[in-house]
Amino acid sequence: MSKEHAASPSGVMGSMVSRSGRPCDIARRLLRRSNATWSLTVSQTKSITAHGKSGDVDKALELFDQMPHRNLVAYNAMLSVLIDSGRLDSSLQFFSRMPLKNSRSYTSMITGMGRSGRVREARRLFDSIPSRHRNVFAWTAMICCYAQNDEPLRAVKLFTDSYGDFSQSKVAPNSHTFSLLLKSCGSLKSLVYVRQFHCMIAKILDLETKCCIFVQNALVDAYAKLGCLIDAERVFGRMKWKDLASWNTMMDCYTHNLLLHQAFEIFNSMKDKDILSWNIMMSGLLESRRGLEVPNLFLSLSRLYPESKPNSSTYSIVLSACATHAMLEFGRQIHSCSYKISLYPYNIFVSNALVTMYANCGLMKEMVEVFDELPNKDVVSWNSVIQGFGQNGEAREALNLAKKALDSGMFNANTFTAIFTSCSHGGLVIEGLDYFNSMRRKYGIEPNLDHYVCVVDLLGRAGMVKEANDLLGSMPFPANSVAWSTLLNACSLHGSVDIGRVAARKLQMMEPGSVKSYLALASAYNRTGNEGASSKLLDPIVENHTVKEHGSSWVIKM
């Protein structure tokens, strides 16, 4: 080949070289153009995400539509913006039009459907994921979808059924997967599953690393909730790394088991506490019937402001303590504080706690004012005010409100408990029985044991002891000590000795160390004029120095 021919350009490349210069110059220009396109796409994708986070979804969509070049990252960013904004239907339409999808696309969509409660659709999408995109994140998202929608058994079953397939694809569960599964086990109250997952965690994860702290926290929590405090302590003690959540979890374990001394040891030893730490201790005091100590702890927390700021849960716990122990003055101060920081009346939990507090203190006017000022009432709000009227002897007003709640669909099983309690205190037997007979048929609520006990109390208070006994015997589940005690109290009140003997015998079998059954039956004998039989029951109790605890009441200064 001659030099002349070799230097001559030929074809398209030749013409390009002749016009633009050497081939390396062309490559550089093409690379610069490609980099500029890539930079523009990245910049526009970041803008879409930023607009989404600020809530301007329409602007994000406009930017996406104007993009000259869209890659999979841009599509996924726009999909996430739609999902996070709650536009699930738009997300589904966008997802169906995506030219390409990857694991992140499927995972985002499953997560969005899980948040919206569309579990079946999420499962259909999960099952349709191509094998190359079935990774641990999509797997965990579907487990999370079941867990957060109160389907813990399906969450566990999905894992056990698909573990073999994922294992063959070399996909292993991560710490987030196991945390969700342990939470589901707690809901299922299955210690067997917890122990099995504990073994898998020990084999698959490196528990010596910091990233596994929250899995171990979940293990501590699961064991404690299932009553295995020793196992919870063992896991906690072996943790190489502990964070604030670890200490809070262990402290919560102790409070739920009413071990306040151990909980306070942790609480007092913690250098850094968050508001959850304080709430756990206040709630523990309330559960342990030491609610009178809650105000002091709350005041100690208030002195640390602004380092530790009380939240809505804090105020709800304190108000519950005020309601339990009728601490009206302190409750009013908390009411004022919640108003100043705009929790009242907008926070439903604080407002509902205030309704209960004023009801327990017998202040109907204040209770109604709080209820009326609620901008958005929920079922608990209605139940609390119905219960409040009923327990303060205003049964008719309670039933009037109950009718409004039932007609507006703001009711649940507890609504009927409040109704029966109100009827019982007000002697409204016919009304109470009407609601009991219609609750399943008309309102779709299946009567539970509490409902039956309330109606037994309703009949017993009205002197219909035989009818109360018949109802107790017809229950579709075994009677507990509360049911027999309720019937026995009715027998004591109305001198029904024959039924009282049966109720007393049942109660003695369930609570062998209690003297309640003897005292109630002795009272029934006294009402029928049979002091001899009454003494026969009481003399052994006196000889053994077994006495009834003194009752106490709270006197409120108005």
PDB file of C-alpha atoms in Angstrom, residues 326-531:
ATOM      1  CA  ALA A 326     -57.577  11.046  90.642  1.00  0.00           C
ATOM      2  CA  MET A 327     -54.746  13.607  90.846  1.00  0.00           C
ATOM      3  CA  LEU A 328     -56.966  16.387  89.574  1.00  0.00           C
ATOM      4  CA  GLU A 329     -54.802  19.433  90.303  1.00  0.00           C
ATOM      5  CA  PHE A 330     -51.717  17.972  88.674  1.00  0.00           C
ATOM      6  CA  GLY A 331     -53.857  16.808  85.749  1.00  0.00           C
ATOM      7  CA  ARG A 332     -55.141  20.332  85.245  1.00  0.00           C
ATOM      8  CA  GLN A 333     -51.581  21.633  85.175  1.00  0.00           C
ATOM      9  CA  ILE A 334     -50.684  19.061  82.521  1.00  0.00           C
ATOM     10  CA  HIS A 335     -53.779  20.144  80.588  1.00  0.00           C
ATOM     11  CA  SER A 336     -52.492  23.733  80.607  1.00  0.00           C
ATOM     12  CA  CYS A 337     -49.000  22.646  79.536  1.00  0.00           C
ATOM     13  CA  SER A 338     -50.361  20.567  76.649  1.00  0.00           C
ATOM     14  CA  TYR A 339     -52.368  23.590  75.481  1.00  0.00           C
ATOM     15  CA  LYS A 340     -49.314  25.883  75.563  1.00  0.00           C
ATOM     16  CA  ILE A 341     -47.257  23.547  73.381  1.00  0.00           C
ATOM     17  CA  SER A 342     -50.178  22.948  70.957  1.00  0.00           C
ATOM     18  CA  LEU A 343     -50.681  19.288  71.805  1.00  0.00           C
ATOM     19  CA  TYR A 344     -54.214  20.010  72.972  1.00  0.00           C
ATOM     20  CA  PRO A 345     -56.689  19.671  71.341  1.00  0.00           C
ATOM     21  CA  TYR A 346     -54.942  18.500  68.172  1.00  0.00           C
ATOM     22  CA  ASN A 347     -53.195  15.422  69.546  1.00  0.00           C
ATOM     23  CA  ILE A 348     -55.854  12.728  69.839  1.00  0.00           C
ATOM     24  CA  PHE A 349     -53.958  10.642  72.410  1.00  0.00           C
ATOM     25  CA  VAL A 350     -53.489  13.530  74.834  1.00  0.00           C
ATOM     26  CA  SER A 351     -57.084  14.679  74.407  1.00  0.00           C
ATOM     27  CA  ASN A 352     -58.483  11.184  74.970  1.00  0.00           C
ATOM     28  CA  ALA A 353     -56.383  10.857  78.125  1.00  0.00           C
ATOM     29  CA  LEU A 354     -57.849  14.162  79.334  1.00  0.00           C
ATOM     30  CA  VAL A 355     -61.394  12.887  78.730  1.00  0.00           C
ATOM     31  CA  THR A 356     -60.648   9.827  80.871  1.00  0.00           C
ATOM     32  CA  MET A 357     -58.972  11.872  83.601  1.00  0.00           C
ATOM     33  CA  TYR A 358     -61.880  14.287  84.013  1.00  0.00           C
ATOM     34  CA  ALA A 359     -64.344  11.374  83.903  1.00  0.00           C
ATOM     35  CA  ASN A 360     -62.475   9.512  86.647  1.00  0.00           C
ATOM     36  CA  CYS A 361     -62.461  12.675  88.732  1.00  0.00           C
ATOM     37  CA  GLY A 362     -66.221  13.044  88.277  1.00  0.00           C
ATOM     38  CA  LEU A 363     -66.007  16.348  86.379  1.00  0.00           C
ATOM     39  CA  MET A 364     -68.583  15.847  83.630  1.00  0.00           C
ATOM     40  CA  LYS A 365     -68.554  19.456  82.431  1.00  0.00           C
ATOM     41  CA  GLU A 366     -64.789  19.446  81.793  1.00  0.00           C
ATOM     42  CA  MET A 367     -65.009  15.993  80.198  1.00  0.00           C
ATOM     43  CA  VAL A 368     -67.651  17.179  77.718  1.00  0.00           C
ATOM     44  CA  GLU A 369     -65.709  20.382  76.953  1.00  0.00           C
ATOM     45  CA  VAL A 370     -62.592  18.395  76.041  1.00  0.00           C
ATOM     46  CA  PHE A 371     -64.664  15.968  73.947  1.00  0.00           C
ATOM     47  CA  ASP A 372     -66.463  18.792  72.102  1.00  0.00           C
ATOM     48  CA  GLU A 373     -63.193  20.623  71.364  1.00  0.00           C
ATOM     49  CA  LEU A 374     -61.655  17.581  69.673  1.00  0.00           C
ATOM     50  CA  PRO A 375     -61.318  18.465  65.956  1.00  0.00           C
ATOM     51  CA  ASN A 376     -61.125  14.791  64.960  1.00  0.00           C
ATOM     52  CA  LYS A 377     -62.735  12.260  67.262  1.00  0.00           C
ATOM     53  CA  ASP A 378     -61.778   8.576  67.006  1.00  0.00           C
ATOM     54  CA  VAL A 379     -63.400   5.448  68.465  1.00  0.00           C
ATOM     55  CA  VAL A 380     -61.437   5.810  71.701  1.00  0.00           C
ATOM     56  CA  SER A 381     -62.794   9.345  72.135  1.00  0.00           C
ATOM     57  CA  TRP A 382     -66.389   8.121  71.886  1.00  0.00           C
ATOM     58  CA  ASN A 383     -65.774   5.097  74.110  1.00  0.00           C
ATOM     59  CA  SER A 384     -64.099   7.248  76.771  1.00  0.00           C
ATOM     60  CA  VAL A 385     -66.947   9.745  77.024  1.00  0.00           C
ATOM     61  CA  ILE A 386     -69.625   6.990  76.998  1.00  0.00           C
ATOM     62  CA  GLN A 387     -67.756   5.200  79.794  1.00  0.00           C
ATOM     63  CA  GLY A 388     -67.342   8.487  81.636  1.00  0.00           C
ATOM     64  CA  PHE A 389     -71.073   9.209  81.714  1.00  0.00           C
ATOM     65  CA  GLY A 390     -71.885   5.624  82.655  1.00  0.00           C
ATOM     66  CA  GLN A 391     -69.470   5.345  85.569  1.00  0.00           C
ATOM     67  CA  ASN A 392     -70.739   8.656  86.954  1.00  0.00           C
ATOM     68  CA  GLY A 393     -74.372   7.551  87.058  1.00  0.00           C
ATOM     69  CA  GLU A 394     -75.582   9.292  83.899  1.00  0.00           C
ATOM     70  CA  ALA A 395     -76.600   6.170  82.015  1.00  0.00           C
ATOM     71  CA  ARG A 396     -79.206   7.805  79.786  1.00  0.00           C
ATOM     72  CA  GLU A 397     -76.718  10.376  78.529  1.00  0.00           C
ATOM     73  CA  ALA A 398     -74.229   7.553  77.941  1.00  0.00           C
ATOM     74  CA  LEU A 399     -76.770   5.681  75.795  1.00  0.00           C
ATOM     75  CA  ASN A 400     -77.609   8.827  73.830  1.00  0.00           C
ATOM     76  CA  LEU A 401     -73.957   9.244  72.926  1.00  0.00           C
ATOM     77  CA  ALA A 402     -73.626   5.526  72.239  1.00  0.00           C
ATOM     78  CA  LYS A 403     -76.449   5.751  69.680  1.00  0.00           C
ATOM     79  CA  LYS A 404     -74.646   8.599  67.901  1.00  0.00           C
ATOM     80  CA  ALA A 405     -71.400   6.610  67.875  1.00  0.00           C
ATOM     81  CA  LEU A 406     -73.119   3.486  66.514  1.00  0.00           C
ATOM     82  CA  ASP A 407     -75.044   5.421  63.865  1.00  0.00           C
ATOM     83  CA  SER A 408     -71.853   7.127  62.652  1.00  0.00           C
ATOM     84  CA  GLY A 409     -69.828   3.897  62.589  1.00  0.00           C
ATOM     85  CA  MET A 410     -67.476   5.039  65.355  1.00  0.00           C
ATOM     86  CA  PHE A 411     -67.560   1.857  67.428  1.00  0.00           C
ATOM     87  CA  ASN A 412     -65.693  -1.340  68.239  1.00  0.00           C
ATOM     88  CA  ALA A 413     -65.979  -4.144  70.798  1.00  0.00           C
ATOM     89  CA  ASN A 414     -65.019  -1.779  73.631  1.00  0.00           C
ATOM     90  CA  THR A 415     -67.977   0.457  72.783  1.00  0.00           C
ATOM     91  CA  PHE A 416     -70.334  -2.304  73.887  1.00  0.00           C
ATOM     92  CA  THR A 417     -68.354  -2.842  77.071  1.00  0.00           C
ATOM     93  CA  ALA A 418     -68.916   0.854  77.856  1.00  0.00           C
ATOM     94  CA  ILE A 419     -72.623   0.498  77.005  1.00  0.00           C
ATOM     95  CA  PHE A 420     -73.135  -2.541  79.255  1.00  0.00           C
ATOM     96  CA  THR A 421     -71.213  -0.903  82.112  1.00  0.00           C
ATOM     97  CA  SER A 422     -73.380   2.215  81.797  1.00  0.00           C
ATOM     98  CA  CYS A 423     -76.579   0.151  81.762  1.00  0.00           C
ATOM     99  CA  SER A 424     -75.368  -1.825  84.775  1.00  0.00           C
ATOM    100  CA  HIS A 425     -74.660   1.293  86.841  1.00  0.00           C
ATOM    101  CA  GLY A 426     -77.948   2.865  85.764  1.00  0.00           C
ATOM    102  CA  GLY A 427     -80.144  -0.214  86.208  1.00  0.00           C
ATOM    103  CA  LEU A 428     -81.165  -0.166  82.520  1.00  0.00           C
ATOM    104  CA  VAL A 429     -81.605  -3.925  82.147  1.00  0.00           C
ATOM    105  CA  ILE A 430     -83.897  -3.972  79.106  1.00  0.00           C
ATOM    106  CA  GLU A 431     -81.731  -1.516  77.158  1.00  0.00           C
ATOM    107  CA  GLY A 432     -78.572  -3.432  78.011  1.00  0.00           C
ATOM    108  CA  LEU A 433     -80.056  -6.780  76.940  1.00  0.00           C
ATOM    109  CA  ASP A 434     -81.317  -5.228  73.691  1.00  0.00           C
ATOM    110  CA  TYR A 435     -77.806  -4.091  72.815  1.00  0.00           C
ATOM    111  CA  PHE A 436     -76.364  -7.464  73.832  1.00  0.00           C
ATOM    112  CA  ASN A 437     -78.820  -9.352  71.605  1.00  0.00           C
ATOM    113  CA  SER A 438     -78.213  -7.079  68.621  1.00  0.00           C
ATOM    114  CA  MET A 439     -74.458  -6.533  68.779  1.00  0.00           C
ATOM    115  CA  ARG A 440     -73.650  -9.533  66.586  1.00  0.00           C
ATOM    116  CA  ARG A 441     -76.660  -9.351  64.271  1.00  0.00           C
ATOM    117  CA  LYS A 442     -76.845  -5.594  63.730  1.00  0.00           C
ATOM    118  CA  TYR A 443     -73.315  -4.362  64.335  1.00  0.00           C
ATOM    119  CA  GLY A 444     -71.157  -7.358  63.461  1.00  0.00           C
ATOM    120  CA  ILE A 445     -69.388  -7.513  66.854  1.00  0.00           C
ATOM    121  CA  GLU A 446     -68.930 -10.979  68.320  1.00  0.00           C
ATOM    122  CA  PRO A 447     -69.527 -10.955  72.109  1.00  0.00           C
ATOM    123  CA  ASN A 448     -66.380 -11.786  74.065  1.00  0.00           C
ATOM    124  CA  LEU A 449     -65.858 -12.820  77.690  1.00  0.00           C
ATOM    125  CA  ASP A 450     -65.786  -9.212  78.917  1.00  0.00           C
ATOM    126  CA  HIS A 451     -69.173  -8.558  77.327  1.00  0.00           C
ATOM    127  CA  TYR A 452     -70.692 -11.602  79.019  1.00  0.00           C
ATOM    128  CA  VAL A 453     -69.255 -10.604  82.400  1.00  0.00           C
ATOM    129  CA  CYS A 454     -70.697  -7.101  82.008  1.00  0.00           C
ATOM    130  CA  VAL A 455     -74.151  -8.513  81.271  1.00  0.00           C
ATOM    131  CA  VAL A 456     -73.865 -10.951  84.201  1.00  0.00           C
ATOM    132  CA  ASP A 457     -73.125  -7.898  86.352  1.00  0.00           C
ATOM    133  CA  LEU A 458     -76.081  -6.043  84.788  1.00  0.00           C
ATOM    134  CA  LEU A 459     -78.488  -8.881  85.625  1.00  0.00           C
ATOM    135  CA  GLY A 460     -76.966  -9.527  89.048  1.00  0.00           C
ATOM    136  CA  ARG A 461     -77.204  -5.912  90.184  1.00  0.00           C
ATOM    137  CA  ALA A 462     -80.879  -5.903  89.179  1.00  0.00           C
ATOM    138  CA  GLY A 463     -81.556  -8.963  91.356  1.00  0.00           C
ATOM    139  CA  MET A 464     -81.902 -11.335  88.385  1.00  0.00           C
ATOM    140  CA  VAL A 465     -79.351 -13.753  89.847  1.00  0.00           C
ATOM    141  CA  LYS A 466     -80.832 -16.894  88.271  1.00  0.00           C
ATOM    142  CA  GLU A 467     -80.784 -15.270  84.823  1.00  0.00           C
ATOM    143  CA  ALA A 468     -77.193 -14.155  85.426  1.00  0.00           C
ATOM    144  CA  ASN A 469     -76.224 -17.710  86.381  1.00  0.00           C
ATOM    145  CA  ASP A 470     -77.969 -19.108  83.281  1.00  0.00           C
ATOM    146  CA  LEU A 471     -76.143 -16.647  81.023  1.00  0.00           C
ATOM    147  CA  LEU A 472     -72.812 -17.527  82.604  1.00  0.00           C
ATOM    148  CA  GLY A 473     -73.504 -21.211  82.005  1.00  0.00           C
ATOM    149  CA  SER A 474     -74.418 -20.606  78.334  1.00  0.00           C
ATOM    150  CA  MET A 475     -71.201 -18.793  77.442  1.00  0.00           C
ATOM    151  CA  PRO A 476     -69.296 -20.293  74.472  1.00  0.00           C
ATOM    152  CA  PHE A 477     -66.050 -20.210  76.495  1.00  0.00           C
ATOM    153  CA  PRO A 478     -65.077 -21.147  80.069  1.00  0.00           C
ATOM    154  CA  ALA A 479     -65.831 -18.624  82.809  1.00  0.00           C
ATOM    155  CA  ASN A 480     -62.820 -17.063  84.523  1.00  0.00           C
ATOM    156  CA  SER A 481     -62.427 -15.907  88.118  1.00  0.00           C
ATOM    157  CA  VAL A 482     -63.777 -12.445  87.260  1.00  0.00           C
ATOM    158  CA  ALA A 483     -67.012 -13.980  85.921  1.00  0.00           C
ATOM    159  CA  TRP A 484     -67.551 -16.161  89.020  1.00  0.00           C
ATOM    160  CA  SER A 485     -66.619 -13.297  91.331  1.00  0.00           C
ATOM    161  CA  THR A 486     -69.164 -11.047  89.587  1.00  0.00           C
ATOM    162  CA  LEU A 487     -71.893 -13.646  90.031  1.00  0.00           C
ATOM    163  CA  LEU A 488     -70.895 -14.267  93.662  1.00  0.00           C
ATOM    164  CA  ASN A 489     -71.085 -10.540  94.437  1.00  0.00           C
ATOM    165  CA  ALA A 490     -74.628 -10.495  93.055  1.00  0.00           C
ATOM    166  CA  CYS A 491     -75.503 -13.474  95.270  1.00  0.00           C
ATOM    167  CA  SER A 492     -74.023 -11.660  98.264  1.00  0.00           C
ATOM    168  CA  LEU A 493     -75.997  -8.527  97.483  1.00  0.00           C
ATOM    169  CA  HIS A 494     -79.337 -10.306  97.096  1.00  0.00           C
ATOM    170  CA  GLY A 495     -78.889 -13.247  99.495  1.00  0.00           C
ATOM    171  CA  SER A 496     -78.936 -15.991  96.819  1.00  0.00           C
ATOM    172  CA  VAL A 497     -77.284 -18.721  98.882  1.00  0.00           C
ATOM    173  CA  ASP A 498     -77.744 -21.723  96.574  1.00  0.00           C
ATOM    174  CA  ILE A 499     -76.174 -20.125  93.507  1.00  0.00           C
ATOM    175  CA  GLY A 500     -73.674 -18.412  95.796  1.00  0.00           C
ATOM    176  CA  ARG A 501     -72.361 -21.763  97.046  1.00  0.00           C
ATOM    177  CA  VAL A 502     -71.688 -22.892  93.466  1.00  0.00           C
ATOM    178  CA  ALA A 503     -69.990 -19.604  92.543  1.00  0.00           C
ATOM    179  CA  ALA A 504     -67.917 -19.661  95.754  1.00  0.00           C
ATOM    180  CA  ARG A 505     -66.758 -23.221  95.081  1.00  0.00           C
ATOM    181  CA  LYS A 506     -65.683 -22.322  91.526  1.00  0.00           C
ATOM    182  CA  LEU A 507     -63.854 -19.234  92.768  1.00  0.00           C
ATOM    183  CA  GLN A 508     -62.065 -21.220  95.499  1.00  0.00           C
ATOM    184  CA  MET A 509     -60.796 -23.644  92.852  1.00  0.00           C
ATOM    185  CA  MET A 510     -59.418 -20.796  90.728  1.00  0.00           C
ATOM    186  CA  GLU A 511     -58.039 -18.690  93.589  1.00  0.00           C
ATOM    187  CA  PRO A 512     -57.215 -21.100  96.442  1.00  0.00           C
ATOM    188  CA  GLY A 513     -55.481 -18.496  98.622  1.00  0.00           C
ATOM    189  CA  SER A 514     -58.180 -15.844  98.378  1.00  0.00           C
ATOM    190  CA  VAL A 515     -60.770 -15.151 101.084  1.00  0.00           C
ATOM    191  CA  LYS A 516     -63.115 -13.249  98.751  1.00  0.00           C
ATOM    192  CA  SER A 517     -65.355 -16.254  98.168  1.00  0.00           C
ATOM    193  CA  TYR A 518     -65.766 -16.910 101.925  1.00  0.00           C
ATOM    194  CA  LEU A 519     -66.575 -13.286 102.696  1.00  0.00           C
ATOM    195  CA  ALA A 520     -69.104 -12.962  99.871  1.00  0.00           C
ATOM    196  CA  LEU A 521     -70.860 -16.215 100.754  1.00  0.00           C
ATOM    197  CA  ALA A 522     -70.928 -15.250 104.452  1.00  0.00           C
ATOM    198  CA  SER A 523     -72.577 -11.969 103.443  1.00  0.00           C
ATOM    199  CA  ALA A 524     -75.222 -13.917 101.503  1.00  0.00           C
ATOM    200  CA  TYR A 525     -75.955 -16.040 104.576  1.00  0.00           C
ATOM    201  CA  ASN A 526     -76.313 -12.911 106.704  1.00  0.00           C
ATOM    202  CA  ARG A 527     -78.861 -11.432 104.298  1.00  0.00           C
ATOM    203  CA  THR A 528     -81.016 -14.547 104.635  1.00  0.00           C
ATOM    204  CA  GLY A 529     -80.774 -14.394 108.439  1.00  0.00           C
ATOM    205  CA  ASN A 530     -78.536 -17.438 108.735  1.00  0.00           C
ATOM    206  CA  GLU A 531     -75.870 -15.987 111.047  1.00  0.00           C
TER     207      GLU A 531
END
